mmCIF file of C-alpha atoms in Angstrom:
data_model
loop_
_atom_site.group_PDB
_atom_site.id
_atom_site.type_symbol
_atom_site.label_atom_id
_atom_site.label_comp_id
_atom_site.label_asym_id
_atom_site.label_seq_id
_atom_site.Cartn_x
_atom_site.Cartn_y
_atom_site.Cartn_z
ATOM 1 C CA LYS T 1361 152.007 105.164 74.220
ATOM 2 C CA GLN T 1362 150.176 108.481 73.890
ATOM 3 C CA GLU T 1363 147.856 108.817 70.883
ATOM 4 C CA VAL T 1364 146.155 112.032 69.813
ATOM 5 C CA THR T 1365 143.124 112.100 67.524
ATOM 6 C CA GLN T 1366 141.495 115.115 65.901
ATOM 7 C CA ILE T 1367 137.966 115.244 64.568
ATOM 8 C CA PRO T 1368 136.887 116.218 61.987
ATOM 9 C CA ALA T 1369 139.758 115.705 59.546
ATOM 10 C CA ALA T 1370 138.415 118.522 57.375
ATOM 11 C CA LEU T 1371 135.783 121.211 57.789
ATOM 12 C CA SER T 1372 134.361 123.745 55.349
ATOM 13 C CA VAL T 1373 132.180 126.556 56.651
ATOM 14 C CA PRO T 1374 130.811 129.892 55.406
ATOM 15 C CA GLU T 1375 132.305 133.073 56.787
ATOM 16 C CA GLY T 1376 130.829 134.203 60.090
ATOM 17 C CA GLU T 1377 130.065 130.796 61.529
ATOM 18 C CA ASN T 1378 131.182 129.720 64.986
ATOM 19 C CA LEU T 1379 132.930 126.373 64.920
ATOM 20 C CA VAL T 1380 134.441 123.734 67.182
ATOM 21 C CA LEU T 1381 137.458 121.541 66.558
ATOM 22 C CA ASN T 1382 137.940 118.455 68.692
ATOM 23 C CA CYS T 1383 141.045 116.759 70.057
ATOM 24 C CA SER T 1384 141.222 113.606 72.191
ATOM 25 C CA PHE T 1385 144.195 111.880 73.804
ATOM 26 C CA THR T 1386 144.570 108.435 75.336
ATOM 27 C CA ASP T 1387 146.856 109.103 78.323
ATOM 28 C CA SER T 1388 145.621 111.758 80.758
ATOM 29 C CA ALA T 1389 149.097 112.164 82.319
ATOM 30 C CA ILE T 1390 150.019 115.262 80.353
ATOM 31 C CA TYR T 1391 151.984 118.387 81.221
ATOM 32 C CA ASN T 1392 150.046 120.688 78.930
ATOM 33 C CA LEU T 1393 148.141 120.822 75.661
ATOM 34 C CA GLN T 1394 148.734 123.204 72.804
ATOM 35 C CA TRP T 1395 146.840 124.233 69.717
ATOM 36 C CA PHE T 1396 148.870 125.213 66.655
ATOM 37 C CA ARG T 1397 148.008 126.645 63.270
ATOM 38 C CA GLN T 1398 149.817 125.665 60.075
ATOM 39 C CA ASP T 1399 149.445 127.483 56.778
ATOM 40 C CA PRO T 1400 150.149 125.520 53.567
ATOM 41 C CA GLY T 1401 153.851 124.807 53.108
ATOM 42 C CA LYS T 1402 154.765 126.645 56.293
ATOM 43 C CA GLY T 1403 155.841 125.890 59.840
ATOM 44 C CA LEU T 1404 153.576 125.846 62.903
ATOM 45 C CA THR T 1405 152.443 128.831 64.934
ATOM 46 C CA SER T 1406 151.344 128.354 68.535
ATOM 47 C CA LEU T 1407 147.826 129.638 69.212
ATOM 48 C CA LEU T 1408 147.022 128.604 72.776
ATOM 49 C CA LEU T 1409 148.704 126.629 75.535
ATOM 50 C CA ILE T 1410 146.699 125.134 78.408
ATOM 51 C CA GLN T 1411 148.501 123.823 81.465
ATOM 52 C CA SER T 1412 147.245 120.525 82.889
ATOM 53 C CA SER T 1413 145.821 122.365 85.919
ATOM 54 C CA GLN T 1414 143.817 124.812 83.779
ATOM 55 C CA ARG T 1415 140.390 124.367 82.200
ATOM 56 C CA GLU T 1416 140.556 126.917 79.386
ATOM 57 C CA GLN T 1417 142.510 129.651 77.650
ATOM 58 C CA THR T 1418 141.297 132.490 75.446
ATOM 59 C CA SER T 1419 142.969 134.619 72.815
ATOM 60 C CA GLY T 1420 140.804 136.970 70.786
ATOM 61 C CA ARG T 1421 138.231 134.910 68.898
ATOM 62 C CA LEU T 1422 139.806 131.635 70.004
ATOM 63 C CA ASN T 1423 138.913 129.671 73.122
ATOM 64 C CA ALA T 1424 140.430 126.331 74.035
ATOM 65 C CA SER T 1425 139.146 124.074 76.778
ATOM 66 C CA LEU T 1426 140.746 121.078 78.452
ATOM 67 C CA ASP T 1427 139.116 118.166 80.286
ATOM 68 C CA LYS T 1428 142.136 116.136 81.299
ATOM 69 C CA SER T 1429 140.236 113.379 83.051
ATOM 70 C CA SER T 1430 138.245 112.524 79.938
ATOM 71 C CA GLY T 1431 141.169 113.136 77.578
ATOM 72 C CA ARG T 1432 139.510 115.853 75.527
ATOM 73 C CA SER T 1433 140.141 119.385 74.320
ATOM 74 C CA THR T 1434 138.133 121.666 72.071
ATOM 75 C CA LEU T 1435 139.136 124.732 70.108
ATOM 76 C CA TYR T 1436 136.280 127.162 69.590
ATOM 77 C CA ILE T 1437 136.605 129.776 66.835
ATOM 78 C CA ALA T 1438 134.052 132.576 66.916
ATOM 79 C CA ALA T 1439 132.868 134.488 63.863
ATOM 80 C CA SER T 1440 135.150 132.657 61.442
ATOM 81 C CA GLN T 1441 136.928 134.555 58.648
ATOM 82 C CA PRO T 1442 138.572 133.430 55.392
ATOM 83 C CA GLY T 1443 141.941 134.246 56.980
ATOM 84 C CA ASP T 1444 141.284 131.468 59.513
ATOM 85 C CA SER T 1445 141.658 128.886 56.737
ATOM 86 C CA ALA T 1446 144.574 126.646 57.728
ATOM 87 C CA THR T 1447 145.342 123.312 59.342
ATOM 88 C CA TYR T 1448 144.840 123.247 63.099
ATOM 89 C CA LEU T 1449 146.930 120.829 65.137
ATOM 90 C CA CYS T 1450 146.644 119.862 68.734
ATOM 91 C CA ALA T 1451 149.615 118.491 70.677
ATOM 92 C CA VAL T 1452 150.041 117.130 74.182
ATOM 93 C CA ARG T 1453 153.254 117.436 76.128
ATOM 94 C CA ALA T 1454 154.574 114.488 78.091
ATOM 95 C CA PRO T 1455 155.513 114.890 81.771
ATOM 96 C CA GLY T 1456 159.148 115.300 82.795
ATOM 97 C CA GLY T 1457 162.038 112.874 82.952
ATOM 98 C CA THR T 1458 163.582 111.683 79.710
ATOM 99 C CA SER T 1459 160.455 112.710 77.824
ATOM 100 C CA TYR T 1460 160.848 116.322 78.934
ATOM 101 C CA GLY T 1461 159.438 118.687 76.347
ATOM 102 C CA LYS T 1462 158.261 115.956 73.983
ATOM 103 C CA LEU T 1463 155.066 116.727 72.068
ATOM 104 C CA THR T 1464 152.702 114.190 70.528
ATOM 105 C CA PHE T 1465 150.628 115.655 67.705
ATOM 106 C CA GLY T 1466 147.246 114.855 66.249
ATOM 107 C CA GLN T 1467 146.933 114.677 62.485
ATOM 108 C CA GLY T 1468 145.160 118.000 62.260
ATOM 109 C CA THR T 1469 141.881 119.467 61.057
ATOM 110 C CA ILE T 1470 141.956 121.242 57.690
ATOM 111 C CA LEU T 1471 139.681 124.262 57.976
ATOM 112 C CA THR T 1472 138.353 126.179 54.996
ATOM 113 C CA VAL T 1473 136.303 129.311 55.554
ATOM 114 C CA HIS T 1474 134.699 130.528 52.342
ATOM 115 C CA PRO T 1475 133.396 134.052 51.785
ATOM 116 C CA ASP J 14 160.270 137.757 68.157
ATOM 117 C CA VAL J 15 161.736 134.295 68.266
ATOM 118 C CA LYS J 16 163.221 133.271 64.971
ATOM 119 C CA VAL J 17 163.946 129.716 63.915
ATOM 120 C CA THR J 18 165.553 129.390 60.511
ATOM 121 C CA GLN J 19 166.222 126.318 58.404
ATOM 122 C CA SER J 20 168.968 126.213 55.813
ATOM 123 C CA SER J 21 166.818 125.275 52.828
ATOM 124 C CA ARG J 22 163.114 125.426 51.950
ATOM 125 C CA TYR J 23 163.431 122.791 49.232
ATOM 126 C CA LEU J 24 166.096 120.152 48.748
ATOM 127 C CA VAL J 25 166.480 117.363 46.187
ATOM 128 C CA LYS J 26 168.994 114.576 46.827
ATOM 129 C CA ARG J 27 169.810 111.181 45.393
ATOM 130 C CA THR J 28 169.544 107.841 47.152
ATOM 131 C CA GLY J 29 172.668 107.092 49.165
ATOM 132 C CA GLU J 30 173.788 110.698 49.556
ATOM 133 C CA LYS J 31 174.653 112.125 52.960
ATOM 134 C CA VAL J 32 172.268 114.973 53.733
ATOM 135 C CA PHE J 33 172.610 117.754 56.290
ATOM 136 C CA LEU J 34 169.634 119.816 57.417
ATOM 137 C CA GLU J 35 170.564 122.828 59.506
ATOM 138 C CA CYS J 36 168.457 124.705 62.027
ATOM 139 C CA VAL J 37 169.387 127.901 63.873
ATOM 140 C CA GLN J 38 167.482 129.730 66.625
ATOM 141 C CA ASP J 39 168.310 133.206 67.856
ATOM 142 C CA MET J 40 166.719 133.232 71.332
ATOM 143 C CA ASP J 41 169.185 131.247 73.420
ATOM 144 C CA HIS J 42 166.699 128.391 73.809
ATOM 145 C CA GLU J 43 167.744 125.299 75.732
ATOM 146 C CA ASN J 44 165.681 122.754 73.790
ATOM 147 C CA MET J 45 165.678 121.997 70.093
ATOM 148 C CA PHE J 46 163.675 119.417 68.144
ATOM 149 C CA TRP J 47 163.509 117.779 64.724
ATOM 150 C CA TYR J 48 160.195 116.467 63.362
ATOM 151 C CA ARG J 49 159.088 115.048 60.064
ATOM 152 C CA GLN J 50 155.597 115.586 58.716
ATOM 153 C CA ASP J 51 153.891 113.184 56.332
ATOM 154 C CA PRO J 52 150.318 113.088 54.994
ATOM 155 C CA GLY J 53 148.190 110.777 57.070
ATOM 156 C CA LEU J 54 150.880 110.372 59.742
ATOM 157 C CA GLY J 55 151.129 113.899 61.107
ATOM 158 C CA LEU J 56 154.228 115.237 62.858
ATOM 159 C CA ARG J 57 156.568 112.704 64.389
ATOM 160 C CA LEU J 58 159.542 113.476 66.588
ATOM 161 C CA ILE J 59 162.896 112.274 65.256
ATOM 162 C CA TYR J 60 165.372 113.616 67.827
ATOM 163 C CA PHE J 61 165.562 116.353 70.396
ATOM 164 C CA SER J 62 168.278 118.055 72.414
ATOM 165 C CA TYR J 63 167.983 119.737 75.808
ATOM 166 C CA ASP J 64 171.545 121.060 75.966
ATOM 167 C CA VAL J 65 174.691 121.419 73.909
ATOM 168 C CA LYS J 66 176.071 118.016 72.937
ATOM 169 C CA MET J 67 173.058 116.305 74.543
ATOM 170 C CA LYS J 68 170.527 114.414 72.466
ATOM 171 C CA GLU J 69 167.593 112.091 72.960
ATOM 172 C CA LYS J 70 165.879 109.795 70.481
ATOM 173 C CA GLY J 71 162.324 110.580 69.565
ATOM 174 C CA ASP J 72 159.760 108.208 68.107
ATOM 175 C CA ILE J 73 161.425 107.539 64.737
ATOM 176 C CA PRO J 74 165.231 107.973 65.014
ATOM 177 C CA GLU J 75 166.174 105.149 62.647
ATOM 178 C CA GLY J 76 168.194 106.358 59.669
ATOM 179 C CA TYR J 77 168.925 109.733 61.267
ATOM 180 C CA SER J 78 171.539 111.272 63.534
ATOM 181 C CA VAL J 79 171.896 114.739 65.014
ATOM 182 C CA SER J 80 174.581 117.149 66.134
ATOM 183 C CA ARG J 81 174.428 120.073 68.529
ATOM 184 C CA GLU J 82 177.894 121.591 68.930
ATOM 185 C CA LYS J 83 176.597 125.089 69.687
ATOM 186 C CA LYS J 84 173.485 126.096 71.587
ATOM 187 C CA GLU J 85 171.874 127.912 68.688
ATOM 188 C CA ARG J 86 172.401 125.241 66.029
ATOM 189 C CA PHE J 87 170.878 121.775 65.707
ATOM 190 C CA SER J 88 171.685 119.657 62.663
ATOM 191 C CA LEU J 89 169.832 116.635 61.338
ATOM 192 C CA ILE J 90 171.924 114.172 59.348
ATOM 193 C CA LEU J 91 170.722 111.509 56.948
ATOM 194 C CA GLU J 92 173.762 109.242 56.674
ATOM 195 C CA SER J 93 172.550 107.524 53.499
ATOM 196 C CA ALA J 94 169.356 109.056 52.157
ATOM 197 C CA SER J 95 166.576 106.733 51.051
ATOM 198 C CA THR J 96 163.356 107.409 49.160
ATOM 199 C CA ASN J 97 161.261 106.763 52.280
ATOM 200 C CA GLN J 98 162.929 109.797 53.854
ATOM 201 C CA THR J 99 161.196 112.082 51.373
ATOM 202 C CA SER J 100 159.211 114.340 53.679
ATOM 203 C CA MET J 101 158.743 117.791 55.184
ATOM 204 C CA TYR J 102 161.242 118.344 58.009
ATOM 205 C CA LEU J 103 160.427 120.829 60.741
ATOM 206 C CA CYS J 104 162.774 122.167 63.373
ATOM 207 C CA ALA J 105 161.570 123.720 66.637
ATOM 208 C CA SER J 106 163.038 125.266 69.759
ATOM 209 C CA SER J 107 161.746 126.058 73.238
ATOM 210 C CA PRO J 108 163.150 127.943 76.230
ATOM 211 C CA GLY J 109 162.928 125.013 78.624
ATOM 212 C CA GLY J 110 162.961 125.093 82.412
ATOM 213 C CA SER J 111 159.563 126.440 83.438
ATOM 214 C CA GLY J 112 157.344 123.794 81.887
ATOM 215 C CA LYS J 113 155.122 126.536 80.554
ATOM 216 C CA ASP J 114 157.025 127.129 77.365
ATOM 217 C CA THR J 115 155.794 126.577 73.875
ATOM 218 C CA GLN J 116 157.752 125.358 70.888
ATOM 219 C CA TYR J 117 158.637 127.754 68.079
ATOM 220 C CA PHE J 118 158.852 126.248 64.639
ATOM 221 C CA GLY J 119 160.925 127.026 61.579
ATOM 222 C CA PRO J 120 159.396 127.216 58.083
ATOM 223 C CA GLY J 121 160.312 123.640 57.182
ATOM 224 C CA THR J 122 162.492 121.939 54.590
ATOM 225 C CA ARG J 123 160.777 119.857 51.953
ATOM 226 C CA LEU J 124 163.233 117.080 51.099
ATOM 227 C CA THR J 125 162.833 114.881 48.046
ATOM 228 C CA VAL J 126 165.057 111.823 47.697
ATOM 229 C CA LEU J 127 165.193 110.396 44.168
#
């Protein structure tokens, strides 16, 4: 059974810092990996999606990397801002068959960026 | 923009009541999903559907059922609500097919069972 772990559980940084969020998964047979953002009391917003054949994806100040063989992904946020404060979730997608489309989520990292 | 809407943001029900949570997506997506989110446990998949009238159990289907009579609508049913079903419920949809699609989430329904 796939298990996804995110470290750290919470992170508080001053504005302007570069930071790294970590995600690890136990079964390397994945279709893709996604990073989501969740604001308090809200749904999830997809930030980046990395296919299993890719090594990284970038969007603005965000960069996500994937090392499938070691079961790890990192989300790098450059020049953090207070508006980046949210919970960040990583999720891996199972391969096809009856598990088609199924995501397994980590428990998230709560990020606080203070001015 | 893809829009996924859920019928209620907050809901309070009594133990034993039958509860319906409705989810509607407006982008003709093939796949729809129901998750619950609990502190310390994260998001867990309850049920998903990859076509009209088709459904698959997720990781925690016990105590729940689903209905998908139309492509755009996916309903989660609690046949007899219990206090351990107090949670945040999130619906999602995805286009399906290519394998490169992401899931789009609704705003969530916070259900309290008294």
